[in-house]
Coordinates of C-alpha atoms in Angstrom, one line a residue:
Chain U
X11 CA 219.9 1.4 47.4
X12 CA 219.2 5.1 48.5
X13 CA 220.1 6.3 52.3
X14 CA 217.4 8.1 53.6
X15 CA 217.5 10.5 56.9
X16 CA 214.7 11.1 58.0
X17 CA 213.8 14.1 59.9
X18 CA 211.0 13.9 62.3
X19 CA 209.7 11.2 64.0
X20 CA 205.8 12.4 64.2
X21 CA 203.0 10.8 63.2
X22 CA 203.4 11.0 59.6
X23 CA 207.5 9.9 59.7
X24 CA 206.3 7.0 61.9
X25 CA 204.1 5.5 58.9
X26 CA 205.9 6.6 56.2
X27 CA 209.4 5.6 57.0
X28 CA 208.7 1.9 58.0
X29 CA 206.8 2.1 54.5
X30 CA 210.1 3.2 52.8
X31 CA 212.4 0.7 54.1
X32 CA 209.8 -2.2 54.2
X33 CA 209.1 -1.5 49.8
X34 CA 212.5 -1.2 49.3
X35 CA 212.3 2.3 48.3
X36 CA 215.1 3.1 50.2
X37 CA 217.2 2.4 53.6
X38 CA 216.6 4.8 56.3
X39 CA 220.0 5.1 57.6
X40 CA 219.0 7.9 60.5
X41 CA 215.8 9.5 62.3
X42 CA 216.2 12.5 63.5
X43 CA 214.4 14.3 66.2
X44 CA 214.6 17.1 69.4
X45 CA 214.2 14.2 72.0
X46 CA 216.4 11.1 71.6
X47 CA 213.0 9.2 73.2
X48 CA 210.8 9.8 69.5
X49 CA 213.8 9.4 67.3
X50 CA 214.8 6.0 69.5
X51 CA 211.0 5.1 68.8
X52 CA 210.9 5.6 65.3
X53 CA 214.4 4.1 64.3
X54 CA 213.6 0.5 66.5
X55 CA 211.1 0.0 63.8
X56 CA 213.5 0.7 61.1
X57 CA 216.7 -2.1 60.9
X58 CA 219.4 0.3 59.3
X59 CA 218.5 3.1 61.4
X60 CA 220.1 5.3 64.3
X61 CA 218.6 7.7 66.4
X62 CA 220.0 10.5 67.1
X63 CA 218.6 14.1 68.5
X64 CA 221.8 16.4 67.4
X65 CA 221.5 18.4 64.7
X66 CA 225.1 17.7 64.0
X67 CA 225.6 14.6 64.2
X68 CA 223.2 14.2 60.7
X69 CA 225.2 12.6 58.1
X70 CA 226.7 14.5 55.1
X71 CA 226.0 11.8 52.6
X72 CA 222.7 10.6 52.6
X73 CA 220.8 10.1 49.3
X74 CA 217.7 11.5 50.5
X75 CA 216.7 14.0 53.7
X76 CA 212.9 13.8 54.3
X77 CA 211.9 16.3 56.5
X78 CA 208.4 15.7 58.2
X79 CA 208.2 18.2 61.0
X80 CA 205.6 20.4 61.7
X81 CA 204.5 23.3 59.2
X82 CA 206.3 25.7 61.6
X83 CA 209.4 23.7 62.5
X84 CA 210.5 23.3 58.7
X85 CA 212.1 26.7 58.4
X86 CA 213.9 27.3 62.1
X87 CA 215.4 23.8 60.9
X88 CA 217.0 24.1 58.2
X89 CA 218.4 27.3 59.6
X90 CA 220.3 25.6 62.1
X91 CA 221.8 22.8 59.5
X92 CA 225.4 22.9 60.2
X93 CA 226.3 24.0 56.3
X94 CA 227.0 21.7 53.6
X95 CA 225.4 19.0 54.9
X96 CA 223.4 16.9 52.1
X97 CA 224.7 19.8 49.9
X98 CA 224.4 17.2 46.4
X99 CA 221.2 15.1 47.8
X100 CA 217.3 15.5 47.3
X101 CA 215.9 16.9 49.6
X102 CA 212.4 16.5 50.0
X103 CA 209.1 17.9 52.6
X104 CA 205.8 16.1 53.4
X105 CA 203.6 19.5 53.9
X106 CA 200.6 20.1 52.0
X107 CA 200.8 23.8 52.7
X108 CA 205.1 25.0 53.3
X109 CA 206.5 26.0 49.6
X110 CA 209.2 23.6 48.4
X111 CA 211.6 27.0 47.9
X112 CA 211.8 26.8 51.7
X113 CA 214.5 24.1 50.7
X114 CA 216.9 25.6 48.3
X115 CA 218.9 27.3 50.8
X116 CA 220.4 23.6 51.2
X117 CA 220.6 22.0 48.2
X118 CA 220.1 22.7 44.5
X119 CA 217.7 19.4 44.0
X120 CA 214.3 19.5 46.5
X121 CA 210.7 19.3 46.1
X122 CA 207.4 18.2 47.9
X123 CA 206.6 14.5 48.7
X124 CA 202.6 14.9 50.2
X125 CA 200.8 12.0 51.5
X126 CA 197.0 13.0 51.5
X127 CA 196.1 11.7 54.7
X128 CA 195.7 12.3 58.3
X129 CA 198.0 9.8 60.2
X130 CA 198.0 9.0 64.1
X131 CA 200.9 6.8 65.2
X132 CA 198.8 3.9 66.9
X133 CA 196.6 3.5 64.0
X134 CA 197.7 1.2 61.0
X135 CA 196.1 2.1 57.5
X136 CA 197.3 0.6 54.1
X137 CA 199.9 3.9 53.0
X138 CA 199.8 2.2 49.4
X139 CA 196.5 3.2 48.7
X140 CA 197.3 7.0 50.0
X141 CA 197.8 9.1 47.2
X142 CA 201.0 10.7 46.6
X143 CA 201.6 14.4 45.3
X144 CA 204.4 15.5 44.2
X145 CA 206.2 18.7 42.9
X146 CA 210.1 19.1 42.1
X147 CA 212.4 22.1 41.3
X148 CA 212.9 20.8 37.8
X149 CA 211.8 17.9 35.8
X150 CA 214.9 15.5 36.0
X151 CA 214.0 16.3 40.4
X152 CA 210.7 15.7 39.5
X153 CA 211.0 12.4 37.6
X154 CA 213.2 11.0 40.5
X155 CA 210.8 12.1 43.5
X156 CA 208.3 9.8 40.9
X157 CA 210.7 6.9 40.9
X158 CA 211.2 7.0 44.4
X159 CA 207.5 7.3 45.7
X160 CA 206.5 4.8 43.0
X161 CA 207.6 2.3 45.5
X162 CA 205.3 3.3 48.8
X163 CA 202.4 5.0 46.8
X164 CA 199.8 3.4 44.4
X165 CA 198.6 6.8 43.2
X166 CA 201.0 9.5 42.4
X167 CA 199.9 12.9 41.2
X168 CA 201.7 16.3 40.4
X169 CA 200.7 19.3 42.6
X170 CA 202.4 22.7 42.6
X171 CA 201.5 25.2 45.7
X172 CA 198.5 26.0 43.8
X173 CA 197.0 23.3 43.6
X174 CA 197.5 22.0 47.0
X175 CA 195.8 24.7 48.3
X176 CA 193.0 24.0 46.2
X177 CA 193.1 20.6 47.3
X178 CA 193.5 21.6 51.3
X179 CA 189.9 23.2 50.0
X180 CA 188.6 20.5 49.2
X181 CA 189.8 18.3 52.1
X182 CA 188.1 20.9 54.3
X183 CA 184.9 20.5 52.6
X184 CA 185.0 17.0 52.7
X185 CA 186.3 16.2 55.9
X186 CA 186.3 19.3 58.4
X187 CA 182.9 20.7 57.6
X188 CA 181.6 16.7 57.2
X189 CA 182.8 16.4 60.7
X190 CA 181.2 19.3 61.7
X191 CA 177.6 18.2 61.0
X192 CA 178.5 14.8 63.2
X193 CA 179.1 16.7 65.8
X194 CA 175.6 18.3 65.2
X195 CA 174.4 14.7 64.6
X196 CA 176.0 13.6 67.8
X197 CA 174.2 16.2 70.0
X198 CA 170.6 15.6 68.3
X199 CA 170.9 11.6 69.5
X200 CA 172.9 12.4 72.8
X201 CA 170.1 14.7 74.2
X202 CA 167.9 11.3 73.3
X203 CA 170.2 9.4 75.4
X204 CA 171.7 7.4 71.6
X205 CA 174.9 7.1 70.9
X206 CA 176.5 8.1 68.0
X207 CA 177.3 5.3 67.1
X208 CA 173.7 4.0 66.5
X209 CA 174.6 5.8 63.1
X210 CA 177.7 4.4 62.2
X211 CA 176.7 1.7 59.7
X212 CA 174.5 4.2 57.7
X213 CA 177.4 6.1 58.1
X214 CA 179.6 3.3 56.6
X215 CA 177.3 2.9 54.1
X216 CA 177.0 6.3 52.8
X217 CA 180.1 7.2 52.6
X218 CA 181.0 3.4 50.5
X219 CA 178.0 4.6 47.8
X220 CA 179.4 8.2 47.6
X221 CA 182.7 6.8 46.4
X222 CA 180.8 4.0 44.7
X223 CA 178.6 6.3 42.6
X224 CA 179.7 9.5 42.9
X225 CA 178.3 11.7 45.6
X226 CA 175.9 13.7 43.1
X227 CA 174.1 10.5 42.3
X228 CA 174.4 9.6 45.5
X229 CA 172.3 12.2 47.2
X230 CA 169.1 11.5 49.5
X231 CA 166.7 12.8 51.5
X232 CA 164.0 15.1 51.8
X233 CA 165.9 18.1 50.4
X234 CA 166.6 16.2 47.6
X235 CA 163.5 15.3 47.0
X236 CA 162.2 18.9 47.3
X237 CA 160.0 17.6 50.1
X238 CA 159.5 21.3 51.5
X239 CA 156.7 20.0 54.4
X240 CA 159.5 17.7 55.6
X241 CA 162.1 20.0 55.7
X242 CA 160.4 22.8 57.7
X243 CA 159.0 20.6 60.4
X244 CA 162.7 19.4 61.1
X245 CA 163.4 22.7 61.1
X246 CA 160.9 23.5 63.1
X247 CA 162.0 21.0 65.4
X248 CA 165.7 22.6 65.9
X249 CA 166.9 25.6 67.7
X250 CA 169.9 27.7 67.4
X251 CA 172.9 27.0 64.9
X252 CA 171.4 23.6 64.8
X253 CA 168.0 25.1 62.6
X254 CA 170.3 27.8 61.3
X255 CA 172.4 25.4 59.2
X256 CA 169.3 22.6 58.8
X257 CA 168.0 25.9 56.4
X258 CA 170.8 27.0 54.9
X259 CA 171.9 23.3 53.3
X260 CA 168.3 22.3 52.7
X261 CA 167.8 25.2 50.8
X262 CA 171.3 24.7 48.8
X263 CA 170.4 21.1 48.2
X264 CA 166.9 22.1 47.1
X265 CA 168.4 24.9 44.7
X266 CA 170.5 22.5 43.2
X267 CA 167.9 19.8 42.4
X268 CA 164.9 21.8 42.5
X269 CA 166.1 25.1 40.6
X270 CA 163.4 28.1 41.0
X271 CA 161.3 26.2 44.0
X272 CA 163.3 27.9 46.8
X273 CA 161.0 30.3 48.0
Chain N
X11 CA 159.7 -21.6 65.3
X12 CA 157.7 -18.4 63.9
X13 CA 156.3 -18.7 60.5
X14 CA 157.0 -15.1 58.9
X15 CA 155.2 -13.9 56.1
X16 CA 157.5 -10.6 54.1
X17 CA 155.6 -8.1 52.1
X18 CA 157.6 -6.3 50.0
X19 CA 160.4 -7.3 47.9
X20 CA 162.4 -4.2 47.8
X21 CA 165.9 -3.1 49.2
X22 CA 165.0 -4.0 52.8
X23 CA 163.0 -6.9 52.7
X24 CA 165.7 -8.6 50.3
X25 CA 168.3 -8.6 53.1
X26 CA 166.3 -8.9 56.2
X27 CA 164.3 -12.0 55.5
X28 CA 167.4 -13.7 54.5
X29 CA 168.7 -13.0 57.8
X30 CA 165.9 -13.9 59.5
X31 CA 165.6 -17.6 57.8
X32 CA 169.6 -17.5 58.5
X33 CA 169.5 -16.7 62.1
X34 CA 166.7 -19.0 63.0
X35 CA 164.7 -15.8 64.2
X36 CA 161.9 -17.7 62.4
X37 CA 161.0 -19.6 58.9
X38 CA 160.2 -17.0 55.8
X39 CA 157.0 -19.0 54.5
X40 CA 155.8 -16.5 51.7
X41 CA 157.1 -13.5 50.2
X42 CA 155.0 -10.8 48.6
X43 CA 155.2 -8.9 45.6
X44 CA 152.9 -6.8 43.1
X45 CA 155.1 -8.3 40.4
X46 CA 155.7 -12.1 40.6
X47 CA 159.4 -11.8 39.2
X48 CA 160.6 -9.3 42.4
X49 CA 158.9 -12.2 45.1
X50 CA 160.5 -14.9 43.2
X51 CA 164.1 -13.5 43.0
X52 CA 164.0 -12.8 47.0
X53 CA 161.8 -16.1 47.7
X54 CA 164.4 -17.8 45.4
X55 CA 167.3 -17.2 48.6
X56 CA 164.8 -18.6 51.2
X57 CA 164.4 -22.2 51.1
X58 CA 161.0 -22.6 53.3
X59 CA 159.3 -19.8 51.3
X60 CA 156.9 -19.3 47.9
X61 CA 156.8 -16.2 45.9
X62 CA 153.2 -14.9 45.5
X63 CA 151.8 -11.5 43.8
X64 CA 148.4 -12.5 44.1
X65 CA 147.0 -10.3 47.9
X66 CA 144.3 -13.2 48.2
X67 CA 147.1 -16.1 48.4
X68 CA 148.6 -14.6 51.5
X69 CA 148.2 -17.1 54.1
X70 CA 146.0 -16.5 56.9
X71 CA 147.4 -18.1 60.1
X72 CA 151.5 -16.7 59.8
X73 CA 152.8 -15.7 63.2
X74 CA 154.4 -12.2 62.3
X75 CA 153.6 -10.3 58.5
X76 CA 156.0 -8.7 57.8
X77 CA 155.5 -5.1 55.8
X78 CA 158.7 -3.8 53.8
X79 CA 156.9 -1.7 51.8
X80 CA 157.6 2.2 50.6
X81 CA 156.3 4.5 53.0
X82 CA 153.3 5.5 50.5
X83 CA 152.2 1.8 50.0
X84 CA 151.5 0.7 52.9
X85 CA 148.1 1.8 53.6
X86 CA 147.1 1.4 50.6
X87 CA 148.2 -2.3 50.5
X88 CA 146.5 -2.3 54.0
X89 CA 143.3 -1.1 52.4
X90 CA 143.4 -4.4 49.7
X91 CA 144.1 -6.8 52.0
X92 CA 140.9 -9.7 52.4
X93 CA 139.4 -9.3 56.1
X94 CA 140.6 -11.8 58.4
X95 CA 144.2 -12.6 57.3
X96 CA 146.3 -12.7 59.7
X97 CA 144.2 -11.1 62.3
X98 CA 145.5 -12.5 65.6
X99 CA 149.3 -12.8 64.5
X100 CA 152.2 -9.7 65.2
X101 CA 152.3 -7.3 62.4
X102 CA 155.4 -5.0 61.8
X103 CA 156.4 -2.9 59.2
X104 CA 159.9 -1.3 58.7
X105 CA 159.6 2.2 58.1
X106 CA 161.2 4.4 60.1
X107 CA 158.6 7.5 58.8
X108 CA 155.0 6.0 59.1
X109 CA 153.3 5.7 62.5
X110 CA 152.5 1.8 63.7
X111 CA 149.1 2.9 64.3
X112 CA 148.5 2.3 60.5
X113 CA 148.8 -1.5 61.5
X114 CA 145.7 -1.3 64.0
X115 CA 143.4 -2.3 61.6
X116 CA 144.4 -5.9 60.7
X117 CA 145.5 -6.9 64.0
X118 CA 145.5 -6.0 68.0
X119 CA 148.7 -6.6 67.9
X120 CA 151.2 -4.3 65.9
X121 CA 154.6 -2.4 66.1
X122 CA 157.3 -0.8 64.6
X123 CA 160.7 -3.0 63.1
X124 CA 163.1 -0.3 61.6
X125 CA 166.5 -0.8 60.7
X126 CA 168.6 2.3 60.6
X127 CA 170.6 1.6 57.0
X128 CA 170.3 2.2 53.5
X129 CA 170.6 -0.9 51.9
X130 CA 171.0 -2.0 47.9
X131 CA 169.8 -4.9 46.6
X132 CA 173.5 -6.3 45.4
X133 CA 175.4 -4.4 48.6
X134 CA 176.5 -7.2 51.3
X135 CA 176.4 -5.7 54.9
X136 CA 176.5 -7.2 57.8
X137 CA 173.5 -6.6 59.1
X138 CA 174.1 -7.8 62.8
X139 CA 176.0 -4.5 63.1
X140 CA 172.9 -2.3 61.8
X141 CA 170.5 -0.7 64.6
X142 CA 167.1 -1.9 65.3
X143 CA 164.6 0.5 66.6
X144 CA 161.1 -0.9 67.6
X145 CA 158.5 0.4 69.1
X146 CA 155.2 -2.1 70.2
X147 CA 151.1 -1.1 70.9
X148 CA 151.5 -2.7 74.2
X149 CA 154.5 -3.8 76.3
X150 CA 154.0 -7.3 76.0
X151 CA 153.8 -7.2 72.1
X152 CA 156.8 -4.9 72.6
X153 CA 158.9 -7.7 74.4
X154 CA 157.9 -10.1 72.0
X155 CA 159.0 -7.7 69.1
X156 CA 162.3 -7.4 71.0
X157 CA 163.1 -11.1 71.1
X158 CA 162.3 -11.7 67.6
X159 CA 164.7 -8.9 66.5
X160 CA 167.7 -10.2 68.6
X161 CA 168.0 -13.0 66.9
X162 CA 169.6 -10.9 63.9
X163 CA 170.3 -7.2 65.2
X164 CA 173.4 -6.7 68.3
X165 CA 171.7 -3.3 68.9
X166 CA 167.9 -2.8 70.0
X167 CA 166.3 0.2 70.8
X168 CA 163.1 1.4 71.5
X169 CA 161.9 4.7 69.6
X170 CA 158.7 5.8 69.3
X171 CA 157.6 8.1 66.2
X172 CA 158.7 11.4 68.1
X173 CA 162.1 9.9 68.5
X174 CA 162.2 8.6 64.9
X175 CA 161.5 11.4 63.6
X176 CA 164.5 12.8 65.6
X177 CA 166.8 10.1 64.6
X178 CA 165.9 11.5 60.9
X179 CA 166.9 14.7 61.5
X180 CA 170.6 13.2 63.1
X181 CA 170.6 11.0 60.0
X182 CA 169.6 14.0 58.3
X183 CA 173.0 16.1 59.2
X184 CA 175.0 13.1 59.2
X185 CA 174.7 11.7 55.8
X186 CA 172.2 14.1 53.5
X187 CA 174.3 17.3 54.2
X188 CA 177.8 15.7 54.5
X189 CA 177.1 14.1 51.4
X190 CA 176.2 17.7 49.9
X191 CA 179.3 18.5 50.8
X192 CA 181.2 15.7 49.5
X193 CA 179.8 16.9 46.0
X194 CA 181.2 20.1 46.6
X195 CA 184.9 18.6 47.1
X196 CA 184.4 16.7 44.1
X197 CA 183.1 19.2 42.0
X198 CA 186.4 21.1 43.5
X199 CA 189.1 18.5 42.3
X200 CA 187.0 18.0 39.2
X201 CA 187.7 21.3 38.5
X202 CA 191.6 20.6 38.7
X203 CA 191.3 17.1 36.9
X204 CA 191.6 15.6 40.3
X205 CA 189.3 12.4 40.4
X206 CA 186.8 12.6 43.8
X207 CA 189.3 9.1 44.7
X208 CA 192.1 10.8 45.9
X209 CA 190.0 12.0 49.3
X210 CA 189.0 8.6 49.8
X211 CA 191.9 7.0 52.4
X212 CA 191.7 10.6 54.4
X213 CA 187.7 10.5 54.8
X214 CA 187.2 6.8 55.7
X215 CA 190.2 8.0 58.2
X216 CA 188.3 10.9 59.1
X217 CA 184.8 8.9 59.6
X218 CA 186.8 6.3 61.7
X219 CA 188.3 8.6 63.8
X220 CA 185.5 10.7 65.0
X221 CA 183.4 7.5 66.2
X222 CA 186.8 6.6 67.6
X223 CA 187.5 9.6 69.9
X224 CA 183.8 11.4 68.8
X225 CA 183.6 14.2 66.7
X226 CA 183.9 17.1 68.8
X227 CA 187.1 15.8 69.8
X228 CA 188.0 14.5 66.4
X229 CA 187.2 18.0 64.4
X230 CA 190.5 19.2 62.8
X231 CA 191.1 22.0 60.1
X232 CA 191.8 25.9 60.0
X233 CA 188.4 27.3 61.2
X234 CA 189.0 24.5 64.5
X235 CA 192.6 26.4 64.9
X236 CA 190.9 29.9 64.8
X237 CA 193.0 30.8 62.2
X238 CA 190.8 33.4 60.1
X239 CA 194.0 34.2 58.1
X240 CA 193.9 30.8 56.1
X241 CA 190.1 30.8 56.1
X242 CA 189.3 34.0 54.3
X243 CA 192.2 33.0 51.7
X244 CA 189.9 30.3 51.2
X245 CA 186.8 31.7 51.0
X246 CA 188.0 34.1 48.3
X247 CA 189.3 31.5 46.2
X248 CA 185.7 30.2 45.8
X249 CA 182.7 31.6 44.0
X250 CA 179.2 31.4 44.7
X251 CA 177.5 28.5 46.8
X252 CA 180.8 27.2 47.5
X253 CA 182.1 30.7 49.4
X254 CA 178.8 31.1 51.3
X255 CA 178.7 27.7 52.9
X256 CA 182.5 27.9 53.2
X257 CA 181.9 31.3 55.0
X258 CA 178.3 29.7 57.2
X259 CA 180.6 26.8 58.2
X260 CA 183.9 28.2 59.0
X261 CA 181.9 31.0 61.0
X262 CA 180.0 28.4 62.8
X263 CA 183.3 26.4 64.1
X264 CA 185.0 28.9 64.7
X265 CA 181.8 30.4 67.1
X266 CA 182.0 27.1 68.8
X267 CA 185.4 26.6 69.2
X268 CA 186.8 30.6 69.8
X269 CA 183.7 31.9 70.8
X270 CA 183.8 36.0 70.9
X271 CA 185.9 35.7 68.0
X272 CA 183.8 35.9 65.2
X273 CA 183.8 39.3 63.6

């Protein structure tokens, strides 16, 4: 079976190396991290594995190093790795958004190993239904980053820089911006003395038929409709950003299923 | 126990009477439809209850009616119905749009039973979970709305049209434009012959987490860092209705978050 270090012990390490050794995918054989407290933390979850916090003390012969730090910690890492540790191995990172060339100052076999999803330590979630996207230095790297995330991961797909970034686009769309508008939602019932979570089912809900049906047949409400008196009195209704954004995505959702009636 | 008479055999109507017979709130006696095969198919789940499409074969002497009926039928339906039925018994209807004072002409005593969800036909849902907002012509109708709700809903709340219609606009923002959104992602990974799937784990993640810690604590992304660097990248790789609402949004969190810093 593979040795794995891993190298991290943050939120997404602490999911996805309990996942590794629990699927057999590999062993984790050491967790790595700056305070001997997270790596200890991490590695009493995994039965093979040591903590340690010196750079090092990493071992020379592992199978695999998975680094999960930080976007900005990658780099100033690997420029302090003692030399020729790992030298043969695949070495692999879990950003959406660091290159993989960031790796071949250490090793001649590296890629990108991506879970799409945002991961807090005290939360459980089902990893296996996470997709996976991968990208490796060269096909034969590529095919064994497969092989090994095949394991953990349901839904493996290939994804160069490109289209990561294209991807982190869509994510934002989806999730920060959708956010966004909760928080507008939030304040509307709050100054009515609701809590947001009076919407939470019809959130539930929504969100299930989006998925269910696609989200262009899943559309509602008055914009979709093209039901201009409703929209404007809710507008009317709103001040600030709050109206502000009410128009602008009433009139986009209006163009798009009403084409010519915008005024 | 109350003897309940349901108009309507729609979306709402086919999992609130259900829950009502269920929950011993009171005994479903007849259901109503303009077509006989829609009354049957929902009376069909109710044991004490006959299907009926015929307005003159509603009985007379029920203790609540019942109206689950699209927004636009229900006065007309009100208009049909034979003088007398009903007349000292608690009418309701369900919509969270049409004023209760609709109601006042069949009856001296009438309110408002709205459950905030969009519900399907085939769509299980635990209904306990879903909100109830009521509203009653006098206080003591009111209270006797209120008790015959908590038989099935956890969470009453009293909203009167002004603060329904507010609600709308909150449910509005919450699910109409983040659903607009959603198309956008998925018209996005489309693009790049990614299936609108692979966001699923990372939005229900997202959608947990902001009721979890609430959404102004739980927003995340590049335009929440400040960092204009990564969003005008973005914006640039986009064309057209996807660019400006990329540009309105990332604008508008960014105001909030690092105000002074928009340029």
């Amino acid at each position: 079976m593979k040795t794995i270090v891993v190298i991290g012990a943050g939120n997404v390490a602490s999911h996805l190396a309990p996942a590794i050794d629990a699927t057999g995918a590999g062993r984790v054989t050491q967790v790595y991290s700056r305070t001997y407290e997270s790596a200890e933390a991490l590695a009493r979850k995994l039965p093979g594995a040591v903590a340690i916090c010196n750079i090092d003390e990493i071992q020379e012969d592992a199978d695999v190093y998975l680094i999960s730090l930080s976007d900005d910690a990658i780099v100033p890492f690997l420029n302090k790795l003692p030399l020729g540790i790992g030298r043969n191995a695949l070495w692999l990172h879990t950003s959406g958004s660091v290159g993989m060339e960031v790796l071949s100052q250490v090793t001649d076999r590296y890629g990108v190993f991506y879970p799409l999803q945002t991961f807090s330590k005290n939360v459980e979630l089902d990893i296996n239904a996470v997709p996976l996207f991968i990208e490796g230095n060269t096909e034969e790297v590529e095919r064994e980053i497969r092989e090994f995330g095949e394991k953990v991961f349901k839904g493996i797909y290939y994804a160069d820089s490109e289209l990561r970034r294209k991807m982190h686009i869509a994510a934002v769309f989806a999730c920060n911006f959708t956010n966004y508008l909760w928080i507008q939602a939030s304040e509307l019932l709050e100054k009515e003395g609701l809590p947001f979570d009076v919407l939470k089912p019809l959130l539930e809900e929504t969100l299930r038929k989006s998925f269910d049906i696609g989200p262009l047949n899943a559309q509602t409400g008055p914009a979709r409709r093209g039901d201009r008196k409703v929209t404007e009195i809710h507008k009317s209704m709103l001040e600030g950003e709050k109206s502000y954004l009410y128009g602008i995505l009433s009139d986009s959702i209006i163009n798009r299923y009403h084409p010519g009636e915008v005024s």
